[in-house]
Amino acid sequence: MQIVSLGTSGPEVSAIGLGCMGMSGMYGPADRAESIATIHAALEAGITLLDTGDFYGMGHNEMLIREALTGGRRDKVQLSVKFGALRDAAGGWSGYDGRPKAVRNFLAYSLQRLGVDHIDIYRPSRLDPDVPIEETIGAIADMVKAGYVRHIGLSEVGAETIRRAAAVHPISDLQIEYSLISRGIEDQILPTCRELGIGIIAYGVLSRGLISGHWQKDAAKNGDFRAMSPRFQDGNLEQNLALVEALRRIAADRGATVAQIAIAWVAAQGRDIVPLVGARRRDRLSEALGSQAVRLDAGDLAAIERAVPKDAAAGARYPEAQLVHMDSERRG
């Protein structure tokens, strides 16, 4: 496993990270034993970056990770934790809270659920429109000084917000969706991060399984986020799966799977970009790890670009009700 520096101020992490969200119900039921076995397999393969959120399963994901890291495994990983999303007892979403006193509260609960004395990278999950980003980052900076947090990250924010946050405290990385069919960061956000020495943790590299090569029509069930995701809806889905078939032909010519090509493409966009794979089973993890053996030359990248042109995806990456909360989607 290759090790890379996460931005100019962040920690050294594995070149691929493991996103644990899907192990706590966001994509339908998950198997607890298999989830823990997958985390263990990731650590054995050299993955050191584990990503979670305190709202994944309303704390379930953090407690799952705590269980998986028993036996001295905590010292082998960097824990990335998102906070701020507000949920209700029915599992619904009710906004974001970035107030300094809320930051301290969220952090205290995460430390307890994870069973750790510090979090390696702590980040607001979204921008709270009612709280200046300077206040939120300032509160996390206080927790850095107190020793409870090692590094500060961001998630799904735009270029202006990134600059304002970085003026308060060094930012290790921005976590944001980036894949062959989600390339919005290339216009302003990625150049800003590179100017400021901020790394990228790219989630959604397989677009929630859509471009994994395994997705089939009508696979999303109740309780699965994808059941309401625009790109998985009738009309959009067929167009998007046609892109996958074009990618499949390229993958076959190179002796790789569609997922491996898609992950390798993200990694090929720069050493400052760390793909976050959302595997919740060992077989899917093994496939994702195989992407490290895929080397894409200029001809390969050109062929992939022809097969999946920028902006070729049908449908937005989130429902409109969620997009309005995403600072990264604002233009101008």
Coordinates of C-alpha atoms in Angstrom, one line a residue:
M1 CA 0.0 0.0 0.0
Q2 CA 1.4 3.4 -1.0
I3 CA 1.4 6.1 1.7
V4 CA 0.8 9.8 0.8
S5 CA 0.7 13.1 2.6
L6 CA -2.7 14.5 3.0
G7 CA -2.1 18.1 2.0
T8 CA 0.8 20.1 3.3
S9 CA -0.4 20.2 6.9
G10 CA -2.2 16.8 7.2
P11 CA -1.1 13.3 8.2
E12 CA 0.4 10.6 6.1
V13 CA -2.3 8.2 5.1
S14 CA -2.8 5.2 2.8
A15 CA -3.4 6.0 -0.9
I16 CA -6.8 4.5 -0.6
G17 CA -9.2 5.1 2.4
L18 CA -12.2 3.1 3.6
G19 CA -15.5 4.8 3.9
C20 CA -17.6 3.1 6.6
M21 CA -21.0 4.8 6.0
G22 CA -22.6 1.8 4.2
M23 CA -22.0 -0.4 7.2
S24 CA -24.7 1.5 9.2
G25 CA -27.8 1.2 7.0
M26 CA -27.5 4.1 4.5
Y27 CA -27.5 1.6 1.7
G28 CA -29.9 -0.8 3.2
P29 CA -29.2 -3.5 5.8
A30 CA -25.6 -4.4 6.5
D31 CA -24.0 -7.5 8.1
R32 CA -22.2 -6.5 11.3
A33 CA -19.8 -9.4 11.4
E34 CA -18.9 -8.9 7.7
S35 CA -18.5 -5.1 8.2
I36 CA -16.0 -5.7 11.0
A37 CA -14.2 -8.4 9.0
T38 CA -14.0 -5.9 6.1
I39 CA -12.4 -3.2 8.4
H40 CA -9.9 -5.8 9.6
A41 CA -9.1 -6.9 6.0
A42 CA -8.6 -3.2 5.1
L43 CA -6.1 -2.8 8.0
E44 CA -4.3 -5.9 7.0
A45 CA -4.0 -4.7 3.4
G46 CA -2.4 -1.4 4.7
I47 CA -5.3 0.9 4.6
T48 CA -4.8 3.5 7.4
L49 CA -7.6 6.0 6.8
L50 CA -11.1 5.2 8.1
D51 CA -13.9 7.7 7.5
T52 CA -17.1 7.9 9.4
G53 CA -19.7 10.5 10.6
D54 CA -21.4 10.8 14.0
F55 CA -24.8 10.7 12.2
Y56 CA -24.2 7.5 10.3
G57 CA -26.8 5.3 12.0
M58 CA -27.0 7.9 14.8
G59 CA -23.8 6.8 16.3
H60 CA -24.0 3.1 15.2
N61 CA -21.0 3.6 12.8
E62 CA -18.7 5.0 15.4
M63 CA -19.5 2.2 17.8
L64 CA -19.0 -0.4 15.1
I65 CA -15.5 1.1 14.4
R66 CA -14.7 1.1 18.1
E67 CA -15.5 -2.7 18.1
A68 CA -13.4 -3.3 15.0
L69 CA -10.4 -1.4 16.5
T70 CA -10.1 -3.4 19.7
G71 CA -6.9 -5.3 20.3
G72 CA -4.4 -2.5 19.7
R73 CA -5.6 -1.6 16.2
R74 CA -6.4 2.1 17.0
D75 CA -2.8 3.1 16.7
K76 CA -2.7 1.8 13.1
V77 CA -5.3 4.2 11.7
Q78 CA -6.2 7.8 11.2
L79 CA -9.9 8.4 12.0
S80 CA -11.7 10.9 10.0
V81 CA -15.0 12.0 11.5
K82 CA -17.7 14.3 10.1
F83 CA -20.2 16.1 12.5
G84 CA -23.0 18.6 12.4
A85 CA -25.8 16.8 10.6
L86 CA -29.0 16.8 12.7
R87 CA -31.4 13.8 12.6
D88 CA -34.6 12.8 14.3
A89 CA -35.9 9.6 15.8
A90 CA -37.5 8.6 12.5
G91 CA -34.1 8.8 10.8
G92 CA -35.0 12.1 9.0
W93 CA -32.7 15.0 8.4
S94 CA -33.2 18.5 9.9
G95 CA -30.3 20.6 9.0
Y96 CA -26.8 21.3 10.3
D97 CA -25.3 22.8 13.5
G98 CA -21.9 24.4 13.3
R99 CA -22.1 26.6 16.5
P100 CA -19.0 26.4 18.7
K101 CA -20.9 24.9 21.6
A102 CA -22.4 22.3 19.3
V103 CA -18.9 21.4 18.0
R104 CA -17.7 20.7 21.5
N105 CA -20.8 18.6 22.2
F106 CA -20.5 16.6 19.0
L107 CA -16.8 15.9 19.7
A108 CA -17.4 14.8 23.2
Y109 CA -19.9 12.2 22.1
S110 CA -17.7 11.0 19.2
L111 CA -14.8 10.4 21.5
Q112 CA -17.0 8.4 23.8
R113 CA -18.5 6.3 21.1
L114 CA -15.2 5.6 19.4
G115 CA -13.5 5.0 22.7
V116 CA -10.5 7.2 21.8
D117 CA -8.7 10.2 23.4
H118 CA -8.4 12.1 20.1
I119 CA -9.7 12.2 16.5
D120 CA -7.2 12.5 13.7
I121 CA -9.2 14.6 11.3
Y122 CA -12.4 16.3 12.4
R123 CA -14.6 18.1 9.9
P124 CA -18.1 19.8 9.7
S125 CA -20.2 17.6 7.3
R126 CA -21.7 20.6 5.6
L127 CA -21.7 24.4 6.0
D128 CA -24.2 25.7 8.6
P129 CA -25.7 28.7 6.8
D130 CA -26.4 30.4 10.1
V131 CA -22.9 30.2 11.5
P132 CA -19.8 31.8 9.9
I133 CA -17.3 29.1 9.0
E134 CA -14.7 31.1 10.9
E135 CA -16.6 30.3 14.2
T136 CA -16.9 26.6 13.4
I137 CA -13.3 26.2 12.5
G138 CA -12.2 28.3 15.4
A139 CA -14.0 26.0 17.8
I140 CA -12.2 23.0 16.3
A141 CA -8.9 24.8 16.5
D142 CA -9.5 25.2 20.2
M143 CA -9.9 21.4 20.4
V144 CA -6.7 21.0 18.5
K145 CA -4.9 23.0 21.1
A146 CA -6.6 20.9 23.8
G147 CA -5.3 17.7 22.2
Y148 CA -8.7 16.2 21.3
V149 CA -8.2 16.8 17.5
R150 CA -5.1 16.4 15.4
H151 CA -6.1 18.0 12.1
I152 CA -9.0 20.0 10.7
G153 CA -10.8 19.0 7.5
L154 CA -13.7 20.3 5.4
S155 CA -16.5 18.6 3.6
E156 CA -18.6 19.7 0.5
V157 CA -17.8 23.4 0.6
G158 CA -16.9 25.8 -2.1
A159 CA -13.8 27.8 -2.9
E160 CA -14.7 30.9 -1.0
T161 CA -15.5 28.9 2.2
I162 CA -12.3 27.0 1.8
R163 CA -10.3 30.2 1.7
R164 CA -12.1 31.6 4.8
A165 CA -11.6 28.4 6.8
A166 CA -7.9 28.2 5.8
A167 CA -7.4 31.7 7.1
V168 CA -8.4 30.6 10.6
H169 CA -6.4 27.3 10.8
P170 CA -4.4 25.0 8.5
I171 CA -6.8 22.7 6.7
S172 CA -5.5 19.2 6.0
D173 CA -8.1 18.2 3.3
L174 CA -11.5 18.6 1.7
Q175 CA -13.7 15.6 1.6
I176 CA -15.9 15.9 -1.5
E177 CA -17.6 13.7 -4.2
Y178 CA -15.3 13.1 -7.2
S179 CA -15.7 10.5 -9.8
L180 CA -15.8 10.0 -13.6
I181 CA -19.4 11.2 -13.5
S182 CA -19.1 13.9 -10.7
R183 CA -16.4 16.3 -11.8
G184 CA -17.7 19.6 -10.6
I185 CA -14.7 20.2 -8.3
E186 CA -12.4 20.6 -11.3
D187 CA -13.5 24.1 -12.2
Q188 CA -12.8 26.1 -8.9
I189 CA -12.6 23.8 -5.9
L190 CA -9.7 21.6 -6.9
P191 CA -7.5 24.5 -8.1
T192 CA -8.2 26.4 -4.8
C193 CA -7.2 23.4 -2.7
R194 CA -4.0 22.9 -4.7
E195 CA -3.2 26.6 -4.3
L196 CA -3.6 26.3 -0.5
G197 CA -1.9 22.9 -0.1
I198 CA -5.1 21.2 0.9
G199 CA -5.5 17.5 0.0
I200 CA -8.7 15.9 -1.4
I201 CA -10.4 12.8 0.0
A202 CA -12.6 11.8 -2.8
Y203 CA -15.8 9.9 -1.8
G204 CA -18.4 8.5 -4.2
V205 CA -15.6 7.3 -6.6
L206 CA -18.0 4.6 -7.8
S207 CA -21.0 7.0 -7.5
R208 CA -22.6 4.9 -4.8
G209 CA -22.2 1.7 -6.9
L210 CA -23.7 3.2 -10.0
I211 CA -20.4 2.9 -12.0
S212 CA -19.1 -0.1 -10.1
G213 CA -20.0 -2.5 -12.9
H214 CA -22.3 -4.4 -10.5
W215 CA -25.4 -2.2 -10.4
Q216 CA -28.6 -3.5 -11.9
K217 CA -31.9 -1.8 -12.5
D218 CA -34.3 -2.0 -9.5
A219 CA -31.6 -3.0 -7.1
A220 CA -32.3 -0.1 -4.6
K221 CA -34.8 -1.1 -1.9
N222 CA -36.5 0.9 0.8
G223 CA -34.1 2.3 3.3
D224 CA -31.4 2.7 0.6
F225 CA -30.4 6.3 -0.2
R226 CA -30.2 5.4 -3.8
A227 CA -33.9 4.7 -4.0
M228 CA -34.4 8.5 -4.1
S229 CA -31.1 9.6 -5.8
P230 CA -31.8 11.3 -9.1
R231 CA -29.1 9.3 -11.0
F232 CA -30.8 6.0 -10.1
Q233 CA -34.3 7.0 -11.3
D234 CA -35.9 5.6 -14.4
G235 CA -34.8 7.5 -17.4
N236 CA -31.6 8.7 -15.9
L237 CA -30.5 5.2 -14.8
E238 CA -30.6 3.8 -18.3
Q239 CA -28.4 6.6 -19.7
N240 CA -25.9 6.2 -16.8
L241 CA -25.7 2.4 -17.1
A242 CA -24.9 2.9 -20.8
L243 CA -21.8 4.9 -19.8
V244 CA -20.8 2.0 -17.6
E245 CA -21.0 -0.4 -20.5
A246 CA -18.7 1.8 -22.5
L247 CA -16.3 1.8 -19.6
R248 CA -16.6 -2.0 -19.3
R249 CA -15.2 -2.4 -22.7
I250 CA -12.1 -0.4 -21.8
A251 CA -11.7 -2.3 -18.6
A252 CA -11.9 -5.6 -20.4
D253 CA -9.1 -4.6 -22.8
R254 CA -6.9 -3.9 -19.8
G255 CA -7.7 -7.0 -17.8
A256 CA -9.4 -4.9 -15.1
T257 CA -12.9 -4.5 -13.7
V258 CA -15.1 -1.5 -14.2
A259 CA -14.7 -0.5 -10.5
Q260 CA -10.9 -0.8 -10.7
I261 CA -10.8 1.5 -13.8
A262 CA -13.0 4.0 -12.2
I263 CA -11.0 4.1 -8.9
A264 CA -7.7 4.2 -10.8
W265 CA -9.0 7.2 -12.9
V266 CA -9.6 9.2 -9.7
A267 CA -6.2 8.3 -8.3
A268 CA -4.6 9.3 -11.6
Q269 CA -5.9 12.9 -11.3
G270 CA -3.1 13.7 -8.7
R271 CA -1.2 12.4 -5.8
D272 CA -3.0 14.9 -3.6
I273 CA -6.3 13.0 -4.2
V274 CA -7.1 9.9 -2.0
P275 CA -10.0 7.8 -3.2
L276 CA -12.3 6.7 -0.4
V277 CA -13.9 3.3 -1.2
G278 CA -17.2 2.5 0.4
A279 CA -16.8 -1.3 0.5
R280 CA -18.8 -3.1 3.2
R281 CA -17.9 -6.6 2.1
R282 CA -14.4 -8.2 1.8
D283 CA -14.9 -9.2 -1.8
R284 CA -15.7 -5.6 -2.8
L285 CA -12.8 -4.4 -0.8
S286 CA -10.5 -6.8 -2.5
E287 CA -11.7 -5.6 -5.9
A288 CA -11.1 -2.0 -5.0
L289 CA -7.6 -2.7 -3.7
G290 CA -6.9 -4.2 -7.1
S291 CA -7.1 -0.7 -8.6
Q292 CA -3.6 0.0 -7.2
A293 CA -2.2 -2.4 -9.8
V294 CA -3.9 -0.5 -12.7
R295 CA -1.7 2.0 -14.4
L296 CA -3.4 4.4 -16.8
D297 CA -1.3 6.1 -19.5
A298 CA -2.3 9.1 -21.6
G299 CA -4.0 6.8 -24.1
D300 CA -6.0 5.1 -21.5
L301 CA -7.1 8.4 -20.0
A302 CA -8.1 9.7 -23.4
A303 CA -10.2 6.5 -24.1
I304 CA -11.9 6.8 -20.7
E305 CA -12.7 10.5 -21.4
R306 CA -14.3 9.5 -24.7
A307 CA -16.3 6.8 -23.1
V308 CA -17.5 8.9 -20.2
P309 CA -17.2 12.6 -21.2
K310 CA -17.4 15.3 -18.5
D311 CA -21.0 16.1 -17.6
A312 CA -22.3 13.0 -19.4
A313 CA -24.2 11.7 -16.3
A314 CA -28.0 12.1 -16.2
G315 CA -29.4 13.5 -13.0
A316 CA -28.0 15.5 -10.1
R317 CA -25.8 13.7 -7.6
Y318 CA -28.2 14.5 -4.7
P319 CA -31.9 15.3 -4.5
E320 CA -32.7 19.0 -4.8
A321 CA -33.7 19.2 -1.1
Q322 CA -30.1 18.2 -0.1
L323 CA -28.4 20.2 -2.8
V324 CA -29.6 23.4 -1.3
H325 CA -27.5 22.7 1.8
M326 CA -24.4 22.1 -0.2
D327 CA -22.0 25.1 -0.4
S328 CA -19.9 23.2 -2.9
E329 CA -22.8 23.4 -5.4
R330 CA -23.1 27.1 -5.3
R331 CA -21.9 28.9 -8.4
G332 CA -20.5 32.4 -8.7

